[in-house]
mmCIF file of C-alpha atoms in Angstrom:
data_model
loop_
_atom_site.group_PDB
_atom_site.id
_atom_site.type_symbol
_atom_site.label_atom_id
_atom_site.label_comp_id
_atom_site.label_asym_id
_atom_site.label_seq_id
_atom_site.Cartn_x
_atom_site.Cartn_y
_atom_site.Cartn_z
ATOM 1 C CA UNK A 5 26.110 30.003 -18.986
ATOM 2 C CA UNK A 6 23.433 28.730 -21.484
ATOM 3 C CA UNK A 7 19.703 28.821 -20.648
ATOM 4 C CA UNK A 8 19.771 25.369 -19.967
ATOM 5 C CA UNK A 9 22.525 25.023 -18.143
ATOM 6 C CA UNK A 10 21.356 27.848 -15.712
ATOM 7 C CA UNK A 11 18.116 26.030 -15.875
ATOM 8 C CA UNK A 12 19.592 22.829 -14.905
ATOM 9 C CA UNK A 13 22.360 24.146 -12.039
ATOM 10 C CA UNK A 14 18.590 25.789 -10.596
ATOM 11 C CA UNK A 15 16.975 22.614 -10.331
ATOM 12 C CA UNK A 16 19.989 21.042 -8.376
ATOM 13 C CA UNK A 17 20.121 23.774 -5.852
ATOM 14 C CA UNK A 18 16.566 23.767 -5.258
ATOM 15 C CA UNK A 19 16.645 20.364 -4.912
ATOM 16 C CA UNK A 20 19.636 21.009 -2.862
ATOM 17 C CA UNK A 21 17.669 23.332 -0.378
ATOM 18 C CA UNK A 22 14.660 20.695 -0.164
ATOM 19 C CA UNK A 23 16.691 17.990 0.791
ATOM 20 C CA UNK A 24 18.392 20.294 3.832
ATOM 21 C CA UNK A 25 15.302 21.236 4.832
ATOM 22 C CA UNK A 26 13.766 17.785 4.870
ATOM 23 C CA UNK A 27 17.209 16.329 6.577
ATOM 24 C CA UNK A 28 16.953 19.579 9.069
ATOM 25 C CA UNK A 29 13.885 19.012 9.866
ATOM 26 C CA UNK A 30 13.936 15.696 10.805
ATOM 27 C CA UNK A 31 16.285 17.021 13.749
ATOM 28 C CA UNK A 32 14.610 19.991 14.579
ATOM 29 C CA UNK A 33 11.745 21.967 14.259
ATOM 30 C CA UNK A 34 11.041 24.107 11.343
ATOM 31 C CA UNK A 35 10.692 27.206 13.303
ATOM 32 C CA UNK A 36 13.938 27.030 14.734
ATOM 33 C CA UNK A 37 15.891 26.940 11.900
ATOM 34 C CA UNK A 38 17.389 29.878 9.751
ATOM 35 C CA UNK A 39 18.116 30.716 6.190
ATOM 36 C CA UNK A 40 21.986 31.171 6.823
ATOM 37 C CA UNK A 41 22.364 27.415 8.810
ATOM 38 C CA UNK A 42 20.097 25.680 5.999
ATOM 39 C CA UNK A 43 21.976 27.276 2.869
ATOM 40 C CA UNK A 44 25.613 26.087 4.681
ATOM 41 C CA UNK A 45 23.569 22.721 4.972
ATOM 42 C CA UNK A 46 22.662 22.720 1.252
ATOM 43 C CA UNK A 47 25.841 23.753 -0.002
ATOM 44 C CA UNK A 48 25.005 27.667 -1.224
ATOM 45 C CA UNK A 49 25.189 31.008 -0.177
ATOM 46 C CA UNK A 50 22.417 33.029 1.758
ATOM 47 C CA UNK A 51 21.958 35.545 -1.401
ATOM 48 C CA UNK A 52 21.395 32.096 -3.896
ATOM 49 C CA UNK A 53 18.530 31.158 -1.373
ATOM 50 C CA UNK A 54 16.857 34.371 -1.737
ATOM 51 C CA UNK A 55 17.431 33.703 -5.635
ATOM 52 C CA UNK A 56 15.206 30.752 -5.323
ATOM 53 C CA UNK A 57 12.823 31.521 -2.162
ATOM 54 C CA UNK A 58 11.178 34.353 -0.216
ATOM 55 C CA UNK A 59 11.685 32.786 3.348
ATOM 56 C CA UNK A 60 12.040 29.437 5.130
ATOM 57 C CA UNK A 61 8.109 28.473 4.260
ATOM 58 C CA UNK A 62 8.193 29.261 1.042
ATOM 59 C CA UNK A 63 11.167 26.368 0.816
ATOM 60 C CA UNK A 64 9.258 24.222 3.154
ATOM 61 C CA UNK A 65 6.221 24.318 0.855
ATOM 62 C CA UNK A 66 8.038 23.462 -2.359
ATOM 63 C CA UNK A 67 9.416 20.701 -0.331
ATOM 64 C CA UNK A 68 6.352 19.229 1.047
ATOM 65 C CA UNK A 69 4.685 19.677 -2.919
ATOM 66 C CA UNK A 70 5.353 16.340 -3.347
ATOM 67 C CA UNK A 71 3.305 15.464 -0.381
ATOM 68 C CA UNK A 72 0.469 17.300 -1.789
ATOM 69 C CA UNK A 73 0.780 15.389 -5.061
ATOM 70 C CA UNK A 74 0.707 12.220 -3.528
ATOM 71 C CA UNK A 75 -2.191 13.422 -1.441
ATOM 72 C CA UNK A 76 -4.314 14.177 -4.860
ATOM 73 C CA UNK A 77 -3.016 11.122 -6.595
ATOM 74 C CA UNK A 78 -4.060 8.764 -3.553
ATOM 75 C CA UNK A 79 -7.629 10.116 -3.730
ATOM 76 C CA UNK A 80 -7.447 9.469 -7.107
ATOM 77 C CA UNK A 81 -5.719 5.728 -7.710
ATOM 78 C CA UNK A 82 -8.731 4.140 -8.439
ATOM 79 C CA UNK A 83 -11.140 3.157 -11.731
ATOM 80 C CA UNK A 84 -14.855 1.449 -11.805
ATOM 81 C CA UNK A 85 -16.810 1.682 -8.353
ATOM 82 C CA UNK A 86 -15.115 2.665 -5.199
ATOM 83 C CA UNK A 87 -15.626 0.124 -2.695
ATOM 84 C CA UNK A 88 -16.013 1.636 0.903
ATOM 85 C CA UNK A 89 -14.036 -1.420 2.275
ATOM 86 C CA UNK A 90 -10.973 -1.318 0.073
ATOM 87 C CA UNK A 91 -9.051 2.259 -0.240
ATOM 88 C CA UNK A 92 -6.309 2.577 -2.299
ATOM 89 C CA UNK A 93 -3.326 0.948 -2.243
ATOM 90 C CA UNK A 94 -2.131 4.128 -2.823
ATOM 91 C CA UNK A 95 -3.890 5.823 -0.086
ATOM 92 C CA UNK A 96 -3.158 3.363 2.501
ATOM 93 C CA UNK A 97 0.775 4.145 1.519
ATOM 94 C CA UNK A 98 0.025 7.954 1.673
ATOM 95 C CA UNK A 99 -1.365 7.998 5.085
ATOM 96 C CA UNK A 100 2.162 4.949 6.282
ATOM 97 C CA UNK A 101 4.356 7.529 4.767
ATOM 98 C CA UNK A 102 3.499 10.850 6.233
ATOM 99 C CA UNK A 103 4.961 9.888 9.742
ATOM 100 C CA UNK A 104 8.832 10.668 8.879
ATOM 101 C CA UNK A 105 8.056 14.048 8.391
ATOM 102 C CA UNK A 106 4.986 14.595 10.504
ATOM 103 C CA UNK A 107 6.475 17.530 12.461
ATOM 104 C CA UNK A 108 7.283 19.680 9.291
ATOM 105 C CA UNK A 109 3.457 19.235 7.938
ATOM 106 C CA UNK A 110 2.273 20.171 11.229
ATOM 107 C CA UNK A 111 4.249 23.319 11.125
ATOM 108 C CA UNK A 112 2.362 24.069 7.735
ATOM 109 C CA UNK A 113 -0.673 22.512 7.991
ATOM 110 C CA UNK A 114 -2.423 24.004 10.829
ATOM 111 C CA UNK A 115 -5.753 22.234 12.683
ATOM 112 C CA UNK A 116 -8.703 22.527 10.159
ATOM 113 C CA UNK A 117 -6.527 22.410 7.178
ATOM 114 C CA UNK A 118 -5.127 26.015 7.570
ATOM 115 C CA UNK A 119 -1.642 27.195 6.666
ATOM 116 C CA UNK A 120 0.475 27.509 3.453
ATOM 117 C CA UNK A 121 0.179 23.467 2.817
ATOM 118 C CA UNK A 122 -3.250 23.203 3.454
ATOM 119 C CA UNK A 123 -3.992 25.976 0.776
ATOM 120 C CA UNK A 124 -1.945 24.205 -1.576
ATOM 121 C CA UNK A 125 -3.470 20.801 -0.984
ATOM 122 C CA UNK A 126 -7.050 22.033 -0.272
ATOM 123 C CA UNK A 127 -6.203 23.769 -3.984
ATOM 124 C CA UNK A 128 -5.189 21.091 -5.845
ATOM 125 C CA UNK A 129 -7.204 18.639 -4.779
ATOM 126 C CA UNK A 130 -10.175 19.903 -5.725
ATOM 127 C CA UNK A 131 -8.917 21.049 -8.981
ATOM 128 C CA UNK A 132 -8.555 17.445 -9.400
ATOM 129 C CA UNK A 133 -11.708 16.248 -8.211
ATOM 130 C CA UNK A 134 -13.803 19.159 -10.194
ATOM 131 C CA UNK A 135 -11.726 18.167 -13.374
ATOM 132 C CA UNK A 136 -12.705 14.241 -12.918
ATOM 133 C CA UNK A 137 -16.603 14.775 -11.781
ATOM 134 C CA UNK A 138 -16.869 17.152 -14.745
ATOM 135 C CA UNK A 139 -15.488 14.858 -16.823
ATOM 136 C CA UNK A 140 -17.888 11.784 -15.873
ATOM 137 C CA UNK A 141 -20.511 14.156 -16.247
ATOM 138 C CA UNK A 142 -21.198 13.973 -12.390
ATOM 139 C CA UNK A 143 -24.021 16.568 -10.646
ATOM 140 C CA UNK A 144 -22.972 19.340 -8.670
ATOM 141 C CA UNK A 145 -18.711 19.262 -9.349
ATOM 142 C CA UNK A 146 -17.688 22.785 -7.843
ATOM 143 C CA UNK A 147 -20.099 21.939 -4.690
ATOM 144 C CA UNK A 148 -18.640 17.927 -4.229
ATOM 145 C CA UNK A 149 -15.150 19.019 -5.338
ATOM 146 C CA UNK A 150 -15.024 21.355 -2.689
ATOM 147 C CA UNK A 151 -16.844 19.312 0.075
ATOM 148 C CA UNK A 152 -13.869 16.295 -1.272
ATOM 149 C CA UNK A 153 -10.873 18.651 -0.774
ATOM 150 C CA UNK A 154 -12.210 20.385 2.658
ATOM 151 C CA UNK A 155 -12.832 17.215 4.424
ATOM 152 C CA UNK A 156 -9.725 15.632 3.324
ATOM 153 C CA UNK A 157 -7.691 18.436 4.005
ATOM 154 C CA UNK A 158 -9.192 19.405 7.784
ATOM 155 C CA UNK A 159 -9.323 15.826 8.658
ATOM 156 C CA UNK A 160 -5.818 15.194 7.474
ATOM 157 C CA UNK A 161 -4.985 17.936 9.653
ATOM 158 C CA UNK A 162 -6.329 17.229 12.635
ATOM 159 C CA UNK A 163 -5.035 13.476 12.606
ATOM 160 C CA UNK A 164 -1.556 15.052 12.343
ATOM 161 C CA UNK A 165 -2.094 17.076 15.055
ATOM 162 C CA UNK A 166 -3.713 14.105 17.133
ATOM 163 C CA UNK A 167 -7.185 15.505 17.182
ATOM 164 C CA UNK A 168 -8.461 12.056 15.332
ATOM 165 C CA UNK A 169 -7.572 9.211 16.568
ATOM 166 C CA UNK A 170 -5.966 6.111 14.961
ATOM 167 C CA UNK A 171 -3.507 4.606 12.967
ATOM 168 C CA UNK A 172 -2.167 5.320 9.365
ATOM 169 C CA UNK A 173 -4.399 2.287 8.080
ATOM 170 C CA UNK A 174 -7.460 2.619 10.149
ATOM 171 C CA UNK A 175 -7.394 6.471 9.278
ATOM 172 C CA UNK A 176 -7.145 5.980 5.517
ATOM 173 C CA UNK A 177 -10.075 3.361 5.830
ATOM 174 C CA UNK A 178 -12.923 5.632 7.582
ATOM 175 C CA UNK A 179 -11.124 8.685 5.236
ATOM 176 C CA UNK A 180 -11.921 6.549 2.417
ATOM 177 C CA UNK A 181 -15.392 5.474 3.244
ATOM 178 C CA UNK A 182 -15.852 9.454 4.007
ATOM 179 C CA UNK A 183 -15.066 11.264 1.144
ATOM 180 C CA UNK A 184 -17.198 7.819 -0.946
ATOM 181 C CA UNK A 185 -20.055 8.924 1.187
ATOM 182 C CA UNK A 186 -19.736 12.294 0.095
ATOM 183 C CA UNK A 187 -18.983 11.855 -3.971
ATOM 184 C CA UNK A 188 -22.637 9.292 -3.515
ATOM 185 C CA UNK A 189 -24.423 12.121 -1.619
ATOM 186 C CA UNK A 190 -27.816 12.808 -3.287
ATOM 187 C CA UNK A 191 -27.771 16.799 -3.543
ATOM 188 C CA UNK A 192 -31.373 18.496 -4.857
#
């Protein structure tokens, strides 16, 4: 088998493995399922999971990445001057959509923003806001970038596991006038 080829049939079966998981999942929860169950599920043998992933989170991260990229994208879908009133289109959609699979990011995404998805989005996302405040030649982007990808991620958090109230929509609104607030904060 060519490099390609082999590259190829290793992007099917981890696609193959993320779509079990995400089908699993939306029948039980993540901690009681198994590697052995899931590969049957995907179509491939226990020892080609291992080939491709440590354990069940590390799959259950990769398939929740695109989550995270959504996440930074929707804090990022606008040009000119935010207005506090308007999030987003993008956002708004990002906050409707995480409800299908709300069980699986709480099983990652502890309260506060903890756990293996919270690293990855708390990591990204300010990667993405350091790169963009740097770029506009904004004070302060380590300090804001990190304030930006804290508050999203802990508040995210705690409205999946019911700690803040609301809707999808009314969420994304005061999340959106939150993290505005804190990009316009005067710092010394």
């Amino acid at each position: 088998m060519t490099g390609a080829e082999g590259d190829a049939r290793a992007v099917r079966t981890r696609a193959a493995l993320r779509r079990a998981l995400l089908d699993a999942c939306a029948e039980q929860p993540l901690a009681d399922l198994n590697v052995a169950a899931l590969a049957r599920r995907a179509g491939v043998g226990r020892a080609t999971f291992y080939v491709h992933y440590a354990d069940l989170e590390a799959l259950a991260v990769d398939a929740c990445a695109d989550v995270v990229r959504d996440a930074v994208e929707a804090l990022h879908a606008w040009r000119g001057t935010p207005d506090p009133a308007s999030p987003p289109p993008a956002l708004l959609g990002f906050f409707a959509g995480l409800t299908a699979h709300a069980g699986l990011y709480r099983a990652l995404l502890g309260p506060g923003g903890g756990g293996p998805l919270g690293r990855r989005l708390h990591q990204d996302l300010r990667a993405r806001s350091r790169a963009e405040r740097a770029l506009a030649g904004a004070p302060e982007p380590d300090l804001v970038a990190s304030a930006v990808a804290s508050a999203f991620t802990g508040v995210l958090a705690d409205w999946l596991h019911g700690l803040v109230p609301g809707g999808p929509d009314a969420t994304a609104h005061r999340v959106w006038r939150l993290l505005i607030a804190l990009h316009r904060t005067s710092l010394p």
